[in-house]
Short mmCIF file of C-alpha atoms in Angstrom, two decimals:
data_model
loop_
_atom_site.label_atom_id
_atom_site.label_comp_id
_atom_site.label_asym_id
_atom_site.label_seq_id
_atom_site.Cartn_x
_atom_site.Cartn_y
_atom_site.Cartn_z
CA UNK C 165 10.24 63.10 -197.58
CA UNK C 166 13.12 63.92 -195.24
CA UNK C 167 16.14 61.74 -194.61
CA UNK C 168 16.09 60.33 -191.08
CA UNK C 169 19.15 59.97 -188.87
CA UNK C 170 22.06 61.82 -187.35
CA UNK C 171 24.00 63.86 -189.82
CA UNK C 172 27.75 63.93 -189.82
CA UNK C 173 29.38 67.32 -189.93
CA UNK C 174 32.33 67.88 -192.28
CA UNK C 175 34.51 70.79 -193.16
CA UNK C 176 34.85 71.62 -196.82
CA UNK C 177 36.01 74.42 -199.06
CA UNK C 178 33.68 76.47 -201.19
CA UNK C 179 35.31 79.20 -203.32
CA UNK C 180 38.42 79.03 -201.22
CA UNK C 181 36.45 79.50 -197.98
CA UNK C 182 36.10 76.82 -195.34
CA UNK C 183 32.46 75.97 -194.50
CA UNK C 184 30.68 73.29 -192.51
CA UNK C 185 28.53 70.82 -194.42
CA UNK C 186 26.57 67.79 -193.23
CA UNK C 187 26.30 64.28 -194.65
CA UNK C 188 23.17 62.17 -194.37
CA UNK C 189 23.14 58.95 -192.39
CA UNK C 190 23.72 56.07 -194.84
CA UNK C 191 23.35 52.40 -193.83
CA UNK C 192 26.88 50.92 -193.95
CA UNK C 193 27.75 47.75 -195.92
CA UNK C 194 26.69 44.43 -194.36
CA UNK C 195 26.91 40.66 -194.78
CA UNK C 196 24.11 38.38 -193.61
CA UNK C 197 22.74 34.94 -194.57
CA UNK C 198 19.12 34.43 -195.66
CA UNK C 199 16.64 31.53 -195.40
CA UNK C 200 18.07 29.91 -198.56
CA UNK C 201 21.62 30.01 -197.18
CA UNK C 202 22.51 32.78 -199.61
CA UNK C 203 24.74 35.68 -198.70
CA UNK C 204 22.86 38.97 -198.56
CA UNK C 205 24.97 42.12 -198.72
CA UNK C 206 24.39 45.78 -199.49
CA UNK C 207 24.79 44.79 -203.17
CA UNK C 208 21.42 43.00 -202.99
CA UNK C 209 19.63 46.23 -202.03
CA UNK C 210 21.49 48.33 -204.59
CA UNK C 211 19.08 50.70 -206.32
CA UNK C 212 16.16 49.13 -204.46
CA UNK C 213 13.70 50.48 -201.95
CA UNK C 214 13.53 48.23 -198.93
CA UNK C 215 11.93 47.70 -195.53
CA UNK C 216 13.77 46.56 -192.42
CA UNK C 217 12.64 45.04 -189.15
CA UNK C 218 14.03 42.97 -186.29
CA UNK C 219 12.19 39.93 -184.92
CA UNK C 220 12.62 36.32 -183.83
CA UNK C 221 10.62 33.28 -184.91
CA UNK C 222 9.59 32.16 -181.41
CA UNK C 223 8.56 35.64 -180.29
CA UNK C 224 5.43 35.45 -178.09
CA UNK C 225 4.72 39.20 -178.11
CA UNK C 226 4.39 41.74 -180.93
CA UNK C 227 6.19 39.95 -183.80
CA UNK C 228 3.25 37.99 -185.24
CA UNK C 229 1.21 41.21 -185.46
CA UNK C 230 4.05 43.11 -187.11
CA UNK C 231 4.55 40.23 -189.53
CA UNK C 232 0.85 40.17 -190.38
CA UNK C 233 0.94 43.89 -191.17
CA UNK C 234 4.15 43.56 -193.18
CA UNK C 235 2.57 40.77 -195.21
CA UNK C 236 -0.03 43.28 -196.34
CA UNK C 237 2.73 45.58 -197.64
CA UNK C 238 4.53 42.62 -199.22
CA UNK C 239 1.41 41.51 -201.08
CA UNK C 240 0.97 44.98 -202.47
CA UNK C 241 4.54 45.40 -203.78
CA UNK C 242 5.97 41.90 -204.28
CA UNK C 243 5.54 42.09 -208.05
CA UNK C 244 8.19 44.84 -208.17
CA UNK C 245 11.79 43.95 -208.97
CA UNK C 246 13.00 46.94 -206.96
CA UNK C 247 11.21 46.17 -203.70
CA UNK C 248 12.71 44.12 -200.84
CA UNK C 249 12.15 43.33 -197.18
CA UNK C 250 14.99 42.45 -194.79
CA UNK C 251 13.83 40.87 -191.51
CA UNK C 252 16.75 40.35 -189.13
CA UNK C 253 16.43 37.67 -186.46
CA UNK C 254 17.84 38.79 -183.13
CA UNK C 255 17.83 35.20 -181.82
CA UNK C 256 20.98 34.03 -183.60
CA UNK C 257 21.18 30.79 -181.59
CA UNK C 258 17.73 29.36 -182.21
CA UNK C 259 16.90 30.96 -185.57
CA UNK C 260 19.26 28.94 -187.75
CA UNK C 261 19.00 29.02 -191.55
CA UNK C 262 16.87 25.85 -191.32
CA UNK C 263 14.50 27.45 -188.85
CA UNK C 264 14.24 30.60 -191.01
CA UNK C 265 13.48 28.42 -194.05
CA UNK C 266 10.72 26.66 -192.11
CA UNK C 267 9.29 30.05 -191.08
CA UNK C 268 9.42 31.42 -194.63
CA UNK C 269 7.56 28.34 -195.90
CA UNK C 270 4.85 28.51 -193.24
CA UNK C 271 4.56 32.26 -193.70
CA UNK C 272 4.32 31.76 -197.45
CA UNK C 273 6.91 34.32 -198.53
CA UNK C 274 9.52 34.13 -201.27
CA UNK C 275 13.17 35.13 -201.05
CA UNK C 276 12.63 36.93 -204.32
CA UNK C 277 11.42 39.89 -202.23
CA UNK C 278 11.69 38.93 -198.58
CA UNK C 279 14.89 37.86 -196.82
CA UNK C 280 14.88 36.47 -193.29
CA UNK C 281 18.39 37.13 -192.07
CA UNK C 282 20.82 35.72 -189.57
CA UNK C 283 24.47 36.49 -188.90
CA UNK C 284 26.82 36.98 -186.00
CA UNK C 285 25.16 38.39 -182.91
CA UNK C 286 27.45 41.40 -183.03
CA UNK C 287 26.63 42.23 -186.66
CA UNK C 288 22.87 41.91 -186.13
CA UNK C 289 22.81 44.08 -183.02
CA UNK C 290 25.12 46.69 -184.55
CA UNK C 291 22.84 46.82 -187.59
CA UNK C 292 19.83 47.49 -185.35
CA UNK C 293 21.53 50.70 -184.15
CA UNK C 294 22.03 51.80 -187.74
CA UNK C 295 18.28 51.59 -188.36
CA UNK C 296 17.49 53.12 -184.93
CA UNK C 297 15.46 50.03 -183.99
CA UNK C 298 15.86 48.74 -180.42
CA UNK C 299 16.98 45.13 -180.02
CA UNK C 300 18.24 43.87 -176.69
CA UNK C 301 18.79 40.40 -175.30
CA UNK C 302 17.05 40.38 -171.92
CA UNK C 303 16.27 37.55 -169.53
CA UNK C 304 13.28 39.43 -168.15
CA UNK C 305 11.54 40.00 -171.47
CA UNK C 306 8.99 37.44 -172.73
CA UNK C 307 10.82 35.06 -175.06
CA UNK C 308 14.22 36.41 -173.91
CA UNK C 309 14.48 39.47 -176.16
CA UNK C 310 13.30 43.03 -175.92
CA UNK C 311 12.82 44.86 -179.17
CA UNK C 312 10.65 47.42 -180.85
CA UNK C 313 8.16 46.66 -183.61
CA UNK C 314 9.30 49.50 -185.81
CA UNK C 315 9.77 49.13 -189.54
CA UNK C 316 12.30 51.31 -191.35
CA UNK C 317 11.75 52.44 -194.93
CA UNK C 318 15.07 52.77 -196.77
CA UNK C 319 15.59 54.41 -200.15
CA UNK C 320 17.76 53.48 -203.15
CA UNK C 321 20.77 55.21 -201.57
CA UNK C 322 20.45 53.34 -198.26
CA UNK C 323 19.06 56.38 -196.48
CA UNK C 324 16.19 55.96 -194.00
CA UNK C 325 13.10 57.86 -195.13
CA UNK C 326 10.48 56.71 -192.65
CA UNK C 327 9.89 54.79 -189.41
CA UNK C 328 6.54 53.10 -188.75
CA UNK C 329 5.09 51.27 -185.76
CA UNK C 330 4.46 47.83 -187.27
CA UNK C 331 1.83 46.93 -184.68
CA UNK C 332 -0.57 49.66 -185.82
CA UNK C 333 -2.62 49.16 -188.98
CA UNK C 334 -2.99 52.95 -189.61
CA UNK C 335 0.78 53.38 -189.52
CA UNK C 336 1.04 50.59 -192.07
CA UNK C 337 -1.28 52.54 -194.35
CA UNK C 338 1.10 55.51 -194.02
CA UNK C 339 3.96 53.21 -194.92
CA UNK C 340 2.17 52.00 -198.04
CA UNK C 341 1.40 55.64 -199.00
CA UNK C 342 5.06 56.67 -198.54
CA UNK C 343 6.34 53.65 -200.47
CA UNK C 344 4.14 54.60 -203.41
CA UNK C 345 5.50 58.16 -203.27
CA UNK C 346 9.10 56.94 -203.26
CA UNK C 347 8.47 54.58 -206.16
CA UNK C 348 6.80 57.36 -208.12
CA UNK C 349 9.36 60.11 -207.57
CA UNK C 350 12.73 58.50 -206.79
CA UNK I 2 -16.10 21.83 -153.77
CA UNK I 3 -18.18 24.38 -151.89
CA UNK I 4 -16.29 27.15 -153.64
CA UNK I 5 -16.76 25.64 -157.05
CA UNK I 6 -20.47 25.43 -156.42
CA UNK I 7 -20.52 29.00 -155.20
CA UNK I 8 -18.57 30.27 -158.21
CA UNK I 9 -20.74 28.36 -160.63
CA UNK I 10 -23.79 29.85 -159.00
CA UNK I 11 -22.25 33.29 -159.12
CA UNK I 12 -21.14 32.88 -162.69
CA UNK I 13 -24.49 31.60 -163.88
CA UNK I 14 -26.23 34.44 -162.06
CA UNK I 15 -23.98 36.92 -163.78
CA UNK I 16 -24.38 35.15 -167.07
CA UNK I 17 -28.16 34.98 -166.91
CA UNK I 18 -28.48 38.63 -166.12
CA UNK I 19 -25.81 39.95 -168.38
CA UNK I 20 -23.97 37.43 -170.50
CA UNK I 21 -22.08 40.05 -172.51
CA UNK I 22 -20.41 41.19 -169.30
CA UNK I 23 -18.62 37.86 -168.86
CA UNK I 24 -17.63 37.97 -172.50
CA UNK I 25 -16.19 41.41 -171.84
CA UNK I 26 -13.97 39.98 -169.13
CA UNK I 27 -13.06 37.22 -171.59
CA UNK I 28 -12.33 39.81 -174.28
CA UNK I 29 -9.92 41.64 -171.98
CA UNK I 30 -8.15 38.41 -171.06
CA UNK I 31 -8.03 37.40 -174.72
CA UNK I 32 -6.39 40.70 -175.63
CA UNK I 33 -3.79 40.24 -172.91
CA UNK I 34 -2.99 36.54 -173.31
CA UNK I 35 -3.93 35.36 -176.81
CA UNK I 36 -4.22 38.22 -179.27
CA UNK I 37 -0.50 38.49 -180.03
CA UNK I 38 -0.58 35.17 -181.83
CA UNK I 39 -4.22 34.53 -182.73
CA UNK I 40 -4.92 38.21 -183.67
CA UNK I 41 -7.71 40.53 -182.55
CA UNK I 42 -10.04 39.17 -185.23
CA UNK I 43 -9.15 35.55 -184.44
CA UNK I 44 -7.68 35.06 -187.90
CA UNK I 45 -4.23 33.77 -186.84
CA UNK I 46 -1.24 34.15 -189.16
CA UNK I 47 -0.81 32.05 -192.30
CA UNK I 48 0.35 28.51 -191.42
CA UNK I 49 2.25 29.76 -188.34
CA UNK I 50 -0.56 30.61 -185.88
CA UNK I 51 -3.94 28.89 -186.34
CA UNK I 52 -7.21 30.83 -186.51
CA UNK I 53 -9.84 30.67 -183.77
CA UNK I 54 -12.50 32.44 -185.83
CA UNK I 55 -14.62 29.86 -187.64
CA UNK I 56 -11.98 27.21 -186.85
CA UNK I 57 -13.16 23.61 -187.06
CA UNK I 58 -10.65 22.51 -184.42
CA UNK I 59 -11.87 24.99 -181.80
CA UNK I 60 -15.48 24.07 -182.55
CA UNK I 61 -14.73 20.36 -182.15
CA UNK I 62 -12.71 20.95 -178.99
CA UNK I 63 -15.55 22.73 -177.19
CA UNK I 64 -14.71 22.94 -173.50
CA UNK I 65 -11.55 20.86 -174.05
CA UNK I 66 -9.87 23.99 -175.46
CA UNK I 67 -9.30 24.70 -171.75
CA UNK I 68 -6.57 22.03 -171.77
CA UNK I 69 -4.67 23.81 -174.56
CA UNK I 70 -4.78 27.10 -172.68
CA UNK I 71 -3.55 25.51 -169.45
CA UNK I 72 -1.13 22.87 -170.74
CA UNK I 73 -0.16 24.10 -174.20
CA UNK I 74 -0.15 22.11 -177.45
CA UNK I 75 2.74 20.64 -179.41
CA UNK I 76 2.90 18.55 -182.55
CA UNK I 77 1.10 18.62 -185.88
CA UNK I 78 -2.52 19.73 -186.03
CA UNK I 79 -4.95 20.49 -188.86
CA UNK I 80 -7.14 23.57 -188.66
CA UNK I 81 -9.54 24.17 -191.55
CA UNK I 82 -7.35 21.92 -193.68
CA UNK I 83 -4.07 23.73 -192.96
CA UNK I 84 -1.24 22.02 -191.09
CA UNK I 85 0.33 23.77 -188.10
CA UNK I 86 3.34 22.62 -186.04
CA UNK I 87 4.59 25.82 -184.41
CA UNK I 88 3.61 24.65 -180.94
CA UNK I 89 1.93 26.68 -178.21
CA UNK I 90 3.31 27.00 -174.67
CA UNK I 91 0.95 26.91 -171.68
CA UNK I 92 -0.56 30.28 -170.80
CA UNK I 93 0.60 30.75 -167.21
CA UNK I 94 -1.24 31.95 -164.14
CA UNK I 95 -4.85 31.80 -165.31
CA UNK I 96 -7.52 30.70 -162.83
CA UNK I 97 -10.29 28.31 -163.88
CA UNK I 98 -12.72 31.24 -163.80
CA UNK I 99 -10.51 33.23 -166.17
CA UNK I 100 -10.15 30.26 -168.50
CA UNK I 101 -13.94 29.86 -168.49
CA UNK I 102 -14.36 33.52 -169.44
CA UNK I 103 -11.82 33.23 -172.24
CA UNK I 104 -13.55 30.10 -173.56
CA UNK I 105 -16.95 31.77 -173.61
CA UNK I 106 -15.44 34.74 -175.41
CA UNK I 107 -13.62 32.80 -178.15
CA UNK I 108 -16.57 30.46 -178.66
CA UNK I 109 -18.88 33.43 -179.29
CA UNK I 110 -16.68 36.03 -180.99
CA UNK I 111 -16.11 36.56 -184.75
CA UNK I 112 -19.24 34.67 -185.80
CA UNK I 113 -18.52 31.63 -183.59
CA UNK I 114 -21.51 30.31 -181.59
CA UNK I 115 -21.63 27.93 -178.68
CA UNK I 116 -23.75 27.31 -175.62
CA UNK I 117 -22.49 28.99 -172.45
CA UNK I 118 -19.72 26.97 -170.76
CA UNK I 119 -19.95 26.61 -166.97
CA UNK I 120 -17.03 26.80 -164.56
CA UNK I 121 -17.58 23.29 -163.18
CA UNK I 122 -17.32 21.84 -166.71
CA UNK I 123 -13.97 23.60 -167.14
CA UNK I 124 -12.63 22.48 -163.75
CA UNK I 125 -13.70 18.90 -164.47
CA UNK I 126 -12.16 18.95 -167.96
CA UNK I 127 -8.89 20.37 -166.65
CA UNK I 128 -8.64 17.61 -164.02
CA UNK I 129 -9.09 15.00 -166.74
CA UNK I 130 -6.57 16.41 -169.18
CA UNK I 131 -4.07 16.89 -166.37
CA UNK I 132 -4.00 13.13 -165.74
CA UNK I 133 -3.94 12.45 -169.49
CA UNK I 134 -0.95 14.71 -170.07
CA UNK I 135 1.13 13.63 -167.05
#
């Protein structure tokens, strides 16, 4: 499975000769807060395979569908110590830690494997660029936010290995297939 | 009043001849206005969005489900023994005819069964719940 993302070009020396090499896109360090008020940083995903999406709890459009599909993936892998999901809320005003805790309870998920995250607006939106998932605050969009329902699959080295449309059940089956491959070989 | 009578006549004509056609219209409206939360198979989502498929609340509501579509629903409810308090906002800009079509669809999809609901019942019900709510 390829690594997804823009590569960075660097100059380096091989046998005394200068050559151009490229570095994979790696998700930079981060600090967010989850539904239990715990700090979630890149240390939490260290040596783990994890999924990422962006949503908000009062979303009247695609989010419930994406969440339903992600729950399927969660149920299949939640027994694993090295599997995590990070769902970032793009509605930093309304989705407080308390609201995220309520959502997690009603959605019946555990922070053992699934973190619902909040943070500063700037950090959340900057993070969405890193995963190549669109998230925009927009007065014209239903619910006040425009965002894509994509799910990113990230490997143990914080490199993106797949992007899946979370609204489509067949794409979710691809995601489950790819997750199994990553767990088996990496 | 004349119009309501006319529509009811029209609707019942359509429904007698080809009842699945009206359900089709209802299915399209459902997909556009309800499916995001209640799902294409009417199963809802955990304790966040209640089911409509084989849901005791919908069955008991009957035609009164029209009020929820038009005026929304907030506060705690129990559906098949599970408590929900997410709240549903009114679904905007639906005519009484469209609401009737949606009702007939959700009351007969996914194994649900109910007698055909007429437009005049829906209009009457909506007038009543309007005064109750305001």
